[in-house]
Amino acid sequence: MLRFRKVLIFMSIILSGSFLVAESGIGVNWGSVSFHRLKPSTVVDLMKDNKIEKVKLFDADPDVLQSLVGSGIQVMVGIPNEMLATLSSSTAASDLWVRQNVSRYVVKGGVDIRYIAVGNEPFLQSYSGQFQSYIMPALLNLQQSLTKTNLAGYVKLVVPCNADAYESSLPSQGAFRPELTQIITQLVSFLNSNGAPFVVNIYPFLSLYENSDFPQDYAFFEGTTHAVTDGSNIYSNAFDGNLDTLVAALSKLGYGQMPIVIGEVGWPTDGAIGANLTAARFFNQGLINHVLSNKGTPLRPGVPPMDIYLFSLLDEGAKSVLPGNFERHWGIFSFDGQAKYPLNLGSGSKVLKNAKNVEYLPARWCVADPSKDLSAVANHMRIACSAADCTTLNYGGSCNGIGEKGNISYAFNSYYQLQMQNERSCDFDGLGMVTFLDPSVGECRFLVGVTDKNSACCRASCLWFIMWVLIFWGTWVFLM
């Protein structure tokens, strides 16, 4: 009876037309690698208030998916790379994953899951091919699992790729890396057969950050003195140049008309030179205006990407800083859902609306006691910053210029808020003290944590992820 009910629901979706017509739009990435996580329901309300209709997730957290029930927001759920081996080896494991994370939610009044991201940038050069062999078997197993639940025509499988999957000195000469040609050919054939787009992540900021010779104005959308001439085509921004490099690479494989979705694109606001509020607003607004103008690119005039997902919705203060300190500062909103700068998402409002009903800890901060000798504070700072986020103190950060005592206070407070303002966490051998006067200076904001203890720290997310790995590993061993 349940199976028959899902068939009826699926048929009603098709007949309503939403299956046949995919509307282009501006979406966001919602990551949760944060020390101070907002309640999922608060984040969903934030998206609805800002008329954000598409969201890309990096996992399938049941609390997050439950919060999206009835929201009308189109969702891309994610499968972490670490799960690919199990899903590629067992159809029973893929059946279980689809049942628990997709089909149980795709019901009338449920969650509008449109995509499953199978892995996240699995072809990244730094992974040295460790996930490559799992991609196609996992896709085939998951497609079979979707077919069993009568969702194969509605929920599309995609594989978000980093732009380092292809290369060229000029866009028209774009080609996938030689070692990827075979697997990418299989991938795009699968995507094409199932009506799914190619998902790519493009970051002009990283081009600028990693290359001192990269012309800064070429990263933006307001014209450049360093335009790239490619035959009769002229490129005035790095985004179009990168996108057309992908178009050329797909064309070489015989799939030049394949729809493209930008899975991640954005600009950080802190943690590095060039990562600031002004540049982020300039880039993101230019990008949105460019895409919504339907101008397209020289190789695809009048055909912009199907959708773009801004990276990201919120800052994630517990992310790895191996790529750079900016990794924790990509959000168009701060960790607590407060808009960082005015941004018109194309939905009518020229500004972003802040999150409502955020439950903060009391308005108090931990700072260095000005009456104490701070000469022995270095080890305390190391301990505080190894646990909490101090990336804004580094060169290029918004708190870099607040002085030595300011740096100490910022580190103490970051740790204090992480520990939910536990009184002992502001001791530091008697060097810290609690104050009720906000020590923030200019753009350097001394944060106050949020009180949702069930999701206040990324440890909860990490434990959930480990649990799922163990479940799938156990399932795989049992089935074998």
Coordinates of N, CA, C and O in Angstrom, one line a residue, residues 38-107:
L38 N 23.5 27.1 14.7 CA 22.1 27.5 14.9 C 21.2 26.3 14.9 O 21.5 25.3 14.2
K39 N 20.0 26.4 15.5 CA 19.0 25.3 15.3 C 18.7 25.2 13.8 O 18.5 26.2 13.1
P40 N 18.5 24.0 13.3 CA 18.2 23.9 11.9 C 16.9 24.6 11.5 O 16.8 25.2 10.4
S41 N 15.9 24.6 12.4 CA 14.7 25.3 12.1 C 14.9 26.8 12.0 O 14.3 27.5 11.1
T42 N 15.9 27.4 12.7 CA 16.2 28.8 12.6 C 16.8 29.1 11.2 O 16.5 30.1 10.6
V43 N 17.7 28.2 10.8 CA 18.3 28.3 9.5 C 17.3 28.2 8.3 O 17.4 29.0 7.4
V44 N 16.4 27.3 8.4 CA 15.4 27.2 7.4 C 14.5 28.4 7.4 O 14.2 28.9 6.3
D45 N 14.1 28.9 8.5 CA 13.4 30.2 8.6 C 14.2 31.3 7.9 O 13.6 32.2 7.3
L46 N 15.5 31.4 8.2 CA 16.3 32.4 7.6 C 16.3 32.3 6.1 O 16.2 33.3 5.4
M47 N 16.4 31.1 5.5 CA 16.3 31.0 4.1 C 14.9 31.4 3.5 O 14.8 32.1 2.5
K48 N 13.9 31.0 4.2 CA 12.5 31.3 3.7 C 12.3 32.8 3.8 O 11.8 33.4 2.9
D49 N 12.8 33.5 4.9 CA 12.7 34.9 5.0 C 13.4 35.7 3.9 O 13.0 36.8 3.5
N50 N 14.5 35.1 3.4 CA 15.3 35.7 2.3 C 14.9 35.1 0.9 O 15.6 35.4 -0.1
K51 N 13.8 34.3 0.9 CA 13.3 33.8 -0.4 C 14.4 32.9 -1.1 O 14.5 33.0 -2.3
I52 N 15.2 32.2 -0.3 CA 16.2 31.3 -0.9 C 15.5 30.0 -1.1 O 15.0 29.3 -0.2
E53 N 15.4 29.6 -2.4 CA 14.5 28.4 -2.7 C 15.3 27.2 -3.0 O 14.7 26.1 -3.3
K54 N 16.6 27.2 -2.9 CA 17.5 26.0 -3.2 C 18.6 26.0 -2.2 O 19.2 27.0 -1.9
V55 N 18.9 24.8 -1.7 CA 19.9 24.6 -0.8 C 20.7 23.3 -1.0 O 20.1 22.3 -1.4
K56 N 22.0 23.4 -0.9 CA 22.9 22.2 -1.1 C 23.5 21.9 0.2 O 24.1 22.7 0.9
L57 N 23.3 20.6 0.6 CA 23.8 20.1 1.9 C 25.0 19.2 1.6 O 25.2 18.7 0.5
F58 N 25.9 19.0 2.6 CA 27.1 18.1 2.4 C 26.9 16.7 3.1 O 27.8 15.9 3.0
D59 N 25.7 16.5 3.6 CA 25.4 15.2 4.2 C 23.9 15.1 4.2 O 23.2 15.8 3.4
A60 N 23.4 14.2 5.0 CA 21.9 14.0 5.1 C 21.5 13.9 6.5 O 20.8 13.0 7.0
D61 N 21.9 14.9 7.3 CA 21.6 15.0 8.7 C 20.1 15.0 8.9 O 19.4 15.8 8.4
P62 N 19.6 14.0 9.7 CA 18.2 13.9 9.8 C 17.5 15.1 10.5 O 16.4 15.4 10.2
D63 N 18.2 15.8 11.4 CA 17.7 17.0 12.0 C 17.5 18.1 11.0 O 16.5 18.8 11.0
V64 N 18.5 18.2 10.1 CA 18.4 19.2 9.0 C 17.3 18.9 8.1 O 16.4 19.7 7.7
L65 N 17.2 17.6 7.6 CA 16.1 17.2 6.7 C 14.8 17.4 7.3 O 13.8 17.8 6.7
Q66 N 14.6 17.0 8.6 CA 13.4 17.2 9.3 C 12.9 18.7 9.3 O 11.8 19.0 9.1
S67 N 13.9 19.6 9.5 CA 13.6 21.0 9.5 C 13.1 21.5 8.2 O 12.5 22.6 8.1
L68 N 13.5 20.8 7.1 CA 13.1 21.2 5.7 C 11.8 20.7 5.3 O 11.3 21.0 4.2
V69 N 11.1 19.8 6.1 CA 9.8 19.3 5.8 C 8.8 20.4 5.6 O 8.7 21.3 6.4
G70 N 8.1 20.4 4.4 CA 7.1 21.4 4.2 C 7.6 22.8 3.9 O 6.8 23.7 3.7
S71 N 8.9 23.0 3.7 CA 9.5 24.3 3.5 C 9.3 24.8 2.0 O 9.3 26.0 1.8
G72 N 9.2 23.8 1.1 CA 9.2 24.1 -0.3 C 10.5 24.4 -0.9 O 10.6 24.7 -2.1
I73 N 11.6 24.3 -0.1 CA 12.9 24.6 -0.6 C 13.4 23.3 -1.3 O 13.3 22.2 -0.8
Q74 N 14.0 23.5 -2.5 CA 14.6 22.4 -3.2 C 15.9 22.1 -2.7 O 16.8 22.9 -2.4
V75 N 16.2 20.8 -2.5 CA 17.3 20.3 -1.7 C 18.2 19.4 -2.5 O 17.8 18.5 -3.2
M76 N 19.5 19.6 -2.3 CA 20.5 18.7 -2.8 C 21.2 18.1 -1.5 O 21.8 18.8 -0.8
V77 N 21.0 16.8 -1.3 CA 21.6 16.1 -0.2 C 23.0 15.6 -0.6 O 23.2 15.4 -1.8
G78 N 23.8 15.4 0.4 CA 25.2 15.0 0.0 C 25.6 13.7 0.7 O 25.1 13.3 1.7
I79 N 26.5 13.0 0.0 CA 27.1 11.7 0.5 C 28.6 12.0 0.6 O 29.2 12.2 -0.4
P80 N 29.1 12.0 1.8 CA 30.5 12.3 2.0 C 31.4 11.2 1.3 O 31.0 10.1 1.1
N81 N 32.6 11.7 0.8 CA 33.5 10.8 0.1 C 33.8 9.5 0.9 O 33.9 8.4 0.2
E82 N 33.8 9.6 2.2 CA 34.1 8.4 3.0 C 33.1 7.3 2.9 O 33.4 6.1 3.3
M83 N 31.9 7.6 2.4 CA 30.8 6.6 2.3 C 30.8 5.9 1.0 O 30.1 4.9 0.8
L84 N 31.6 6.4 0.0 CA 31.5 5.9 -1.4 C 31.9 4.5 -1.5 O 31.3 3.7 -2.3
A85 N 33.0 4.1 -0.7 CA 33.4 2.7 -0.8 C 32.3 1.7 -0.5 O 32.1 0.7 -1.2
T86 N 31.6 1.9 0.6 CA 30.5 1.0 1.0 C 29.4 1.1 0.0 O 28.9 0.0 -0.4
L87 N 29.0 2.2 -0.4 CA 27.9 2.3 -1.4 C 28.2 1.7 -2.7 O 27.3 1.3 -3.4
S88 N 29.5 1.7 -3.1 CA 29.9 1.1 -4.4 C 29.9 -0.4 -4.3 O 29.9 -1.0 -5.3
S89 N 30.0 -0.9 -3.1 CA 30.2 -2.4 -2.9 C 29.0 -3.1 -2.6 O 28.9 -4.4 -2.8
S90 N 27.9 -2.4 -2.2 CA 26.7 -3.1 -1.8 C 25.4 -2.4 -2.2 O 25.2 -1.3 -1.8
T91 N 24.6 -3.1 -3.0 CA 23.3 -2.6 -3.3 C 22.4 -2.5 -2.1 O 21.5 -1.6 -2.0
A92 N 22.6 -3.4 -1.2 CA 21.8 -3.3 0.0 C 22.1 -2.0 0.8 O 21.2 -1.4 1.4
A93 N 23.4 -1.7 0.8 CA 23.8 -0.4 1.5 C 23.2 0.8 0.8 O 22.7 1.7 1.5
S94 N 23.2 0.8 -0.5 CA 22.6 1.9 -1.2 C 21.1 2.0 -1.0 O 20.5 3.0 -0.9
D95 N 20.5 0.8 -1.0 CA 19.0 0.8 -0.7 C 18.7 1.4 0.6 O 17.8 2.1 0.8
L96 N 19.5 1.0 1.6 CA 19.3 1.5 3.0 C 19.5 3.0 3.0 O 18.7 3.7 3.6
W97 N 20.6 3.5 2.4 CA 20.8 4.9 2.4 C 19.7 5.7 1.7 O 19.2 6.7 2.3
V98 N 19.2 5.2 0.6 CA 18.1 5.9 -0.1 C 16.8 5.9 0.7 O 16.1 6.9 0.8
R99 N 16.5 4.7 1.4 CA 15.3 4.7 2.2 C 15.4 5.6 3.4 O 14.4 6.3 3.7
Q100 N 16.5 5.7 4.0 CA 16.6 6.4 5.3 C 16.8 7.9 5.0 O 16.5 8.7 5.9
N101 N 17.4 8.3 3.8 CA 17.7 9.7 3.6 C 17.0 10.4 2.5 O 17.1 11.6 2.3
V102 N 16.3 9.6 1.7 CA 15.6 10.2 0.5 C 14.1 9.8 0.5 O 13.2 10.7 0.7
S103 N 13.8 8.6 0.3 CA 12.4 8.2 0.0 C 11.5 8.4 1.2 O 10.3 8.7 1.0
R104 N 12.0 8.4 2.4 CA 11.2 8.6 3.6 C 10.8 10.1 3.7 O 9.8 10.4 4.3
Y105 N 11.5 11.0 3.0 CA 11.2 12.4 3.0 C 10.5 12.9 1.8 O 9.8 13.9 1.9
V106 N 10.7 12.2 0.6 CA 10.1 12.7 -0.6 C 8.6 12.1 -0.7 O 8.3 11.1 -1.3
V107 N 7.8 12.7 0.1 CA 6.4 12.4 0.2 C 5.6 13.7 0.1 O 6.2 14.8 0.3

